[in-house]
């Protein structure tokens, strides 16, 4: 099984300096790729000079998470894509449980490691934790995190578990399934496109997994800090995802309820 580990980057040279060395040291057997979203901070030059073993795809502008990955992955030949934010610290042996699971379970098309907090490594991290779910109104939550309550990782979720969605901060997806669905929906730009992708994979009868035998650490918020744009994208994309994936008889009542609830936030 050919594995490509793929970082998407936009003006993240400082993060690349911090996290690439650990990725290189702990990713034997996988090809390493950087998709650069038109950075202006010499990210590409830094990687090409200091890490010649990393293959680079240089995009002309910032296409966001969804289209940036779609454009870059179109140039990468692999059976399994491992997609990572540029603020992820990986651990020794982190790839092995994921690849082994994909080899043993052909119906699993996406999976994530457990994602812990880079600053407090005993606790889960908000963006993905131990695997994601979605409630009846389309609000996303995770094992190990509900709203802003974050649990300590005491091994309570380490058993392999089917989940509804895998976190875009760090997840693996079969290339064939990704391409068959047209990749990420580029209208999302950034935020919740991975949940939409996983929902579409579920429509095809596939399985998404969270694997506690693999753990990584996520700095969180380093790529797109809290801002009005981030808030807008989260609310807009969540509603757009519902219009795409809910069955017709649920669409109006769920969207109506969501508009009321969102207005109260």
mmCIF file of C-alpha atoms in Angstrom:
data_model
loop_
_atom_site.group_PDB
_atom_site.id
_atom_site.type_symbol
_atom_site.label_atom_id
_atom_site.label_comp_id
_atom_site.label_asym_id
_atom_site.label_seq_id
_atom_site.Cartn_x
_atom_site.Cartn_y
_atom_site.Cartn_z
ATOM 1 C CA UNK A 1 0.000 0.000 0.000
ATOM 2 C CA UNK A 2 1.510 3.293 -1.129
ATOM 3 C CA UNK A 3 1.048 5.985 1.522
ATOM 4 C CA UNK A 4 1.464 9.718 0.944
ATOM 5 C CA UNK A 5 1.547 12.059 3.938
ATOM 6 C CA UNK A 6 0.423 15.460 2.747
ATOM 7 C CA UNK A 7 0.738 18.832 4.470
ATOM 8 C CA UNK A 8 -1.304 21.776 3.244
ATOM 9 C CA UNK A 9 0.441 25.060 3.955
ATOM 10 C CA UNK A 10 -0.215 28.768 3.592
ATOM 11 C CA UNK A 11 2.354 31.177 5.026
ATOM 12 C CA UNK A 12 3.274 28.673 7.719
ATOM 13 C CA UNK A 13 7.058 28.651 7.524
ATOM 14 C CA UNK A 14 7.409 28.984 11.318
ATOM 15 C CA UNK A 15 5.121 25.972 11.837
ATOM 16 C CA UNK A 16 6.974 23.954 9.199
ATOM 17 C CA UNK A 17 10.274 24.640 10.969
ATOM 18 C CA UNK A 18 8.752 23.442 14.219
ATOM 19 C CA UNK A 19 6.884 20.321 13.093
ATOM 20 C CA UNK A 20 8.485 18.927 9.924
ATOM 21 C CA UNK A 21 11.562 17.456 11.664
ATOM 22 C CA UNK A 22 9.373 15.220 13.835
ATOM 23 C CA UNK A 23 7.255 14.233 10.839
ATOM 24 C CA UNK A 24 10.345 13.237 8.849
ATOM 25 C CA UNK A 25 11.777 11.275 11.789
ATOM 26 C CA UNK A 26 8.564 9.339 12.459
ATOM 27 C CA UNK A 27 7.188 8.635 8.990
ATOM 28 C CA UNK A 28 9.423 5.961 7.512
ATOM 29 C CA UNK A 29 7.849 4.096 4.601
ATOM 30 C CA UNK A 30 5.604 6.960 3.497
ATOM 31 C CA UNK A 31 6.138 9.585 0.839
ATOM 32 C CA UNK A 32 6.095 13.133 2.196
ATOM 33 C CA UNK A 33 4.398 15.950 0.297
ATOM 34 C CA UNK A 34 3.810 19.642 0.814
ATOM 35 C CA UNK A 35 0.979 21.433 -0.988
ATOM 36 C CA UNK A 36 1.685 25.133 -0.769
ATOM 37 C CA UNK A 37 -1.287 27.478 -1.197
ATOM 38 C CA UNK A 38 0.592 30.364 -2.789
ATOM 39 C CA UNK A 39 2.598 31.319 0.325
ATOM 40 C CA UNK A 40 4.485 34.610 0.350
ATOM 41 C CA UNK A 41 6.730 33.817 3.359
ATOM 42 C CA UNK A 42 9.235 31.575 1.522
ATOM 43 C CA UNK A 43 7.697 28.380 2.912
ATOM 44 C CA UNK A 44 8.477 26.555 -0.319
ATOM 45 C CA UNK A 45 12.045 27.756 -0.452
ATOM 46 C CA UNK A 46 12.614 26.713 3.152
ATOM 47 C CA UNK A 47 11.280 23.179 2.612
ATOM 48 C CA UNK A 48 13.090 22.650 -0.676
ATOM 49 C CA UNK A 49 16.387 23.760 0.837
ATOM 50 C CA UNK A 50 16.187 21.927 4.153
ATOM 51 C CA UNK A 51 14.057 18.867 3.378
ATOM 52 C CA UNK A 52 14.792 17.695 -0.176
ATOM 53 C CA UNK A 53 13.057 14.386 0.586
ATOM 54 C CA UNK A 54 9.724 16.227 0.697
ATOM 55 C CA UNK A 55 7.935 16.522 -2.630
ATOM 56 C CA UNK A 56 6.288 19.884 -3.260
ATOM 57 C CA UNK A 57 3.212 21.028 -5.158
ATOM 58 C CA UNK A 58 3.260 24.794 -5.627
ATOM 59 C CA UNK A 59 -0.148 26.397 -6.148
ATOM 60 C CA UNK A 60 -0.418 29.915 -7.518
ATOM 61 C CA UNK A 61 -2.724 31.319 -4.806
ATOM 62 C CA UNK A 62 -4.510 30.496 -1.575
ATOM 63 C CA UNK A 63 -7.311 28.153 -2.630
ATOM 64 C CA UNK A 64 -8.325 27.325 0.940
ATOM 65 C CA UNK A 65 -8.411 23.899 2.550
ATOM 66 C CA UNK A 66 -10.861 22.206 0.199
ATOM 67 C CA UNK A 67 -9.692 23.319 -3.230
ATOM 68 C CA UNK A 68 -6.066 23.473 -2.128
ATOM 69 C CA UNK A 69 -6.114 19.798 -1.214
ATOM 70 C CA UNK A 70 -8.094 18.851 -4.315
ATOM 71 C CA UNK A 71 -5.615 20.544 -6.617
ATOM 72 C CA UNK A 72 -2.584 19.170 -4.829
ATOM 73 C CA UNK A 73 -3.813 15.603 -4.394
ATOM 74 C CA UNK A 74 -4.609 15.430 -8.114
ATOM 75 C CA UNK A 75 -0.835 15.416 -8.631
ATOM 76 C CA UNK A 76 -0.034 12.761 -6.004
ATOM 77 C CA UNK A 77 -0.088 9.056 -6.843
ATOM 78 C CA UNK A 78 -0.869 6.959 -3.762
ATOM 79 C CA UNK A 79 -3.306 4.369 -2.422
ATOM 80 C CA UNK A 80 -3.767 6.147 0.888
ATOM 81 C CA UNK A 81 -3.576 9.852 1.622
ATOM 82 C CA UNK A 82 -2.670 11.023 5.117
ATOM 83 C CA UNK A 83 -3.744 14.660 5.370
ATOM 84 C CA UNK A 84 -2.172 16.739 8.133
ATOM 85 C CA UNK A 85 -2.367 20.329 9.276
ATOM 86 C CA UNK A 86 1.020 21.990 9.442
ATOM 87 C CA UNK A 87 0.686 22.321 13.247
ATOM 88 C CA UNK A 88 0.535 18.571 13.969
ATOM 89 C CA UNK A 89 3.261 16.826 15.981
ATOM 90 C CA UNK A 90 3.367 13.105 15.187
ATOM 91 C CA UNK A 91 4.687 10.360 17.448
ATOM 92 C CA UNK A 92 6.912 7.302 16.881
ATOM 93 C CA UNK A 93 4.984 4.481 15.213
ATOM 94 C CA UNK A 94 1.897 6.598 14.646
ATOM 95 C CA UNK A 95 1.369 5.470 11.039
ATOM 96 C CA UNK A 96 1.527 1.696 11.579
ATOM 97 C CA UNK A 97 -1.872 1.115 13.295
ATOM 98 C CA UNK A 98 -3.630 3.213 10.654
ATOM 99 C CA UNK A 99 -2.094 1.488 7.647
ATOM 100 C CA UNK A 100 -2.608 -1.953 9.192
ATOM 101 C CA UNK A 101 -6.286 -1.209 9.770
ATOM 102 C CA UNK A 102 -6.800 -0.138 6.155
ATOM 103 C CA UNK A 103 -5.115 -3.326 4.947
ATOM 104 C CA UNK A 104 -7.358 -5.516 7.103
ATOM 105 C CA UNK A 105 -10.640 -3.653 6.593
ATOM 106 C CA UNK A 106 -11.452 -2.802 2.969
ATOM 107 C CA UNK A 107 -14.726 -1.128 3.928
ATOM 108 C CA UNK A 108 -12.895 1.472 6.011
ATOM 109 C CA UNK A 109 -12.216 4.392 3.693
ATOM 110 C CA UNK A 110 -11.238 7.069 6.231
ATOM 111 C CA UNK A 111 -9.723 7.024 9.705
ATOM 112 C CA UNK A 112 -8.118 9.356 12.180
ATOM 113 C CA UNK A 113 -5.671 8.937 15.062
ATOM 114 C CA UNK A 114 -6.614 10.318 18.433
ATOM 115 C CA UNK A 115 -5.798 14.017 18.448
ATOM 116 C CA UNK A 116 -4.398 15.410 21.687
ATOM 117 C CA UNK A 117 -3.556 18.924 22.794
ATOM 118 C CA UNK A 118 -0.029 20.018 21.930
ATOM 119 C CA UNK A 119 0.107 22.297 24.990
ATOM 120 C CA UNK A 120 -1.490 19.833 27.434
ATOM 121 C CA UNK A 121 -0.638 16.387 26.161
ATOM 122 C CA UNK A 122 -2.806 14.553 28.667
ATOM 123 C CA UNK A 123 -5.943 16.083 27.176
ATOM 124 C CA UNK A 124 -7.738 15.714 23.888
ATOM 125 C CA UNK A 125 -7.704 18.594 21.428
ATOM 126 C CA UNK A 126 -10.854 20.355 20.319
ATOM 127 C CA UNK A 127 -10.495 19.686 16.585
ATOM 128 C CA UNK A 128 -11.292 15.990 16.368
ATOM 129 C CA UNK A 129 -10.354 14.523 19.751
ATOM 130 C CA UNK A 130 -11.177 10.779 19.650
ATOM 131 C CA UNK A 131 -13.470 10.886 16.629
ATOM 132 C CA UNK A 132 -16.458 12.922 15.561
ATOM 133 C CA UNK A 133 -20.242 12.607 15.515
ATOM 134 C CA UNK A 134 -23.129 14.851 14.543
ATOM 135 C CA UNK A 135 -26.437 15.388 16.337
ATOM 136 C CA UNK A 136 -29.943 15.559 14.872
ATOM 137 C CA UNK A 137 -29.590 19.274 14.144
ATOM 138 C CA UNK A 138 -26.214 18.977 12.439
ATOM 139 C CA UNK A 139 -24.027 20.160 15.313
ATOM 140 C CA UNK A 140 -20.685 18.396 15.388
ATOM 141 C CA UNK A 141 -19.189 16.951 18.576
ATOM 142 C CA UNK A 142 -16.485 14.441 19.460
ATOM 143 C CA UNK A 143 -15.636 11.681 21.856
ATOM 144 C CA UNK A 144 -13.511 13.480 24.408
ATOM 145 C CA UNK A 145 -15.026 16.892 23.623
ATOM 146 C CA UNK A 146 -18.541 18.249 23.855
ATOM 147 C CA UNK A 147 -18.854 21.969 23.224
ATOM 148 C CA UNK A 148 -15.811 23.404 25.054
ATOM 149 C CA UNK A 149 -15.505 20.660 27.666
ATOM 150 C CA UNK A 150 -12.317 18.707 26.950
ATOM 151 C CA UNK A 151 -11.566 15.371 28.636
ATOM 152 C CA UNK A 152 -8.257 13.987 29.797
ATOM 153 C CA UNK A 153 -7.120 10.987 27.758
ATOM 154 C CA UNK A 154 -7.060 8.051 30.173
ATOM 155 C CA UNK A 155 -7.368 5.414 27.466
ATOM 156 C CA UNK A 156 -11.148 5.427 27.770
ATOM 157 C CA UNK A 157 -11.595 5.630 23.979
ATOM 158 C CA UNK A 158 -8.634 3.555 22.821
ATOM 159 C CA UNK A 159 -10.719 0.693 21.383
ATOM 160 C CA UNK A 160 -11.125 1.014 17.603
ATOM 161 C CA UNK A 161 -14.437 2.749 17.062
ATOM 162 C CA UNK A 162 -16.592 3.627 14.036
ATOM 163 C CA UNK A 163 -17.318 7.358 14.018
ATOM 164 C CA UNK A 164 -19.335 9.688 11.831
ATOM 165 C CA UNK A 165 -16.479 11.946 10.800
ATOM 166 C CA UNK A 166 -12.709 12.091 10.950
ATOM 167 C CA UNK A 167 -10.953 15.360 11.705
ATOM 168 C CA UNK A 168 -9.374 17.347 8.896
ATOM 169 C CA UNK A 169 -6.542 18.227 11.286
ATOM 170 C CA UNK A 170 -5.175 14.728 10.711
ATOM 171 C CA UNK A 171 -6.897 11.904 8.892
ATOM 172 C CA UNK A 172 -6.298 9.208 6.322
ATOM 173 C CA UNK A 173 -8.513 8.478 3.333
ATOM 174 C CA UNK A 174 -8.337 5.963 0.512
ATOM 175 C CA UNK A 175 -7.368 7.814 -2.648
ATOM 176 C CA UNK A 176 -9.816 5.883 -4.836
ATOM 177 C CA UNK A 177 -12.808 6.757 -2.633
ATOM 178 C CA UNK A 178 -11.708 10.386 -2.315
ATOM 179 C CA UNK A 179 -11.441 10.765 -6.076
ATOM 180 C CA UNK A 180 -14.671 8.880 -6.778
ATOM 181 C CA UNK A 181 -16.597 11.492 -4.765
ATOM 182 C CA UNK A 182 -14.779 14.396 -6.385
ATOM 183 C CA UNK A 183 -12.734 15.153 -3.278
ATOM 184 C CA UNK A 184 -13.706 17.962 -0.953
ATOM 185 C CA UNK A 185 -16.546 20.291 -1.899
ATOM 186 C CA UNK A 186 -14.643 23.427 -2.897
ATOM 187 C CA UNK A 187 -17.552 25.713 -2.048
ATOM 188 C CA UNK A 188 -16.679 25.185 1.624
ATOM 189 C CA UNK A 189 -13.249 26.872 1.215
ATOM 190 C CA UNK A 190 -12.339 25.937 4.797
ATOM 191 C CA UNK A 191 -14.058 24.366 7.839
ATOM 192 C CA UNK A 192 -16.349 21.317 7.932
ATOM 193 C CA UNK A 193 -15.490 20.098 4.444
ATOM 194 C CA UNK A 194 -14.129 16.912 6.033
ATOM 195 C CA UNK A 195 -17.461 16.293 7.786
ATOM 196 C CA UNK A 196 -19.263 16.748 4.482
ATOM 197 C CA UNK A 197 -16.844 14.325 2.801
ATOM 198 C CA UNK A 198 -17.369 11.730 5.521
ATOM 199 C CA UNK A 199 -21.147 12.135 5.301
ATOM 200 C CA UNK A 200 -20.962 11.500 1.569
ATOM 201 C CA UNK A 201 -18.796 8.433 2.210
ATOM 202 C CA UNK A 202 -21.445 7.126 4.617
ATOM 203 C CA UNK A 203 -24.046 7.567 1.862
ATOM 204 C CA UNK A 204 -21.934 5.116 -0.172
ATOM 205 C CA UNK A 205 -21.986 2.545 2.651
ATOM 206 C CA UNK A 206 -18.390 3.048 3.775
ATOM 207 C CA UNK A 207 -16.986 3.146 7.305
ATOM 208 C CA UNK A 208 -15.054 5.888 9.111
ATOM 209 C CA UNK A 209 -12.872 4.941 12.105
ATOM 210 C CA UNK A 210 -11.028 6.476 15.042
ATOM 211 C CA UNK A 211 -7.973 4.474 16.099
ATOM 212 C CA UNK A 212 -6.651 5.071 19.597
ATOM 213 C CA UNK A 213 -3.497 3.046 18.965
ATOM 214 C CA UNK A 214 -2.251 6.088 17.032
ATOM 215 C CA UNK A 215 -1.931 9.482 18.723
ATOM 216 C CA UNK A 216 -0.785 12.891 17.498
ATOM 217 C CA UNK A 217 -0.648 16.356 19.044
ATOM 218 C CA UNK A 218 -2.359 19.371 17.524
ATOM 219 C CA UNK A 219 -1.476 22.966 18.322
ATOM 220 C CA UNK A 220 -4.903 24.108 17.118
ATOM 221 C CA UNK A 221 -5.957 27.466 15.717
ATOM 222 C CA UNK A 222 -2.557 28.117 14.169
ATOM 223 C CA UNK A 223 -3.769 28.060 10.558
ATOM 224 C CA UNK A 224 -6.849 30.277 10.882
ATOM 225 C CA UNK A 225 -7.132 32.154 14.159
ATOM 226 C CA UNK A 226 -10.539 33.128 15.610
ATOM 227 C CA UNK A 227 -12.050 35.865 13.475
ATOM 228 C CA UNK A 228 -15.378 37.000 11.967
ATOM 229 C CA UNK A 229 -14.420 35.105 8.792
ATOM 230 C CA UNK A 230 -13.898 31.875 10.715
ATOM 231 C CA UNK A 231 -17.233 32.276 12.502
ATOM 232 C CA UNK A 232 -18.980 32.977 9.204
ATOM 233 C CA UNK A 233 -17.452 29.917 7.534
ATOM 234 C CA UNK A 234 -18.422 27.628 10.402
ATOM 235 C CA UNK A 235 -22.069 28.732 10.446
ATOM 236 C CA UNK A 236 -22.453 28.918 6.675
ATOM 237 C CA UNK A 237 -20.737 25.612 5.968
ATOM 238 C CA UNK A 238 -22.693 23.748 8.619
ATOM 239 C CA UNK A 239 -25.988 24.834 7.063
ATOM 240 C CA UNK A 240 -24.747 24.143 3.541
ATOM 241 C CA UNK A 241 -23.697 20.643 4.588
ATOM 242 C CA UNK A 242 -27.203 19.950 5.892
ATOM 243 C CA UNK A 243 -28.823 21.059 2.640
ATOM 244 C CA UNK A 244 -26.556 18.654 0.745
ATOM 245 C CA UNK A 245 -26.849 15.556 2.903
ATOM 246 C CA UNK A 246 -30.148 15.459 4.793
ATOM 247 C CA UNK A 247 -33.054 13.483 3.316
ATOM 248 C CA UNK A 248 -35.716 15.736 1.846
ATOM 249 C CA UNK A 249 -38.358 15.148 4.520
ATOM 250 C CA UNK A 250 -35.979 16.369 7.258
ATOM 251 C CA UNK A 251 -34.498 19.337 5.472
ATOM 252 C CA UNK A 252 -37.040 22.068 6.265
ATOM 253 C CA UNK A 253 -37.657 21.186 9.939
ATOM 254 C CA UNK A 254 -33.949 20.778 10.709
ATOM 255 C CA UNK A 255 -32.856 23.914 8.854
ATOM 256 C CA UNK A 256 -35.668 25.911 10.465
ATOM 257 C CA UNK A 257 -34.652 24.768 13.935
ATOM 258 C CA UNK A 258 -30.994 25.460 13.205
ATOM 259 C CA UNK A 259 -31.691 29.017 12.088
ATOM 260 C CA UNK A 260 -33.463 29.659 15.381
ATOM 261 C CA UNK A 261 -30.734 28.028 17.477
ATOM 262 C CA UNK A 262 -27.925 29.730 15.578
ATOM 263 C CA UNK A 263 -29.640 33.071 16.040
ATOM 264 C CA UNK A 264 -29.555 32.547 19.804
ATOM 265 C CA UNK A 265 -25.810 31.955 19.915
#
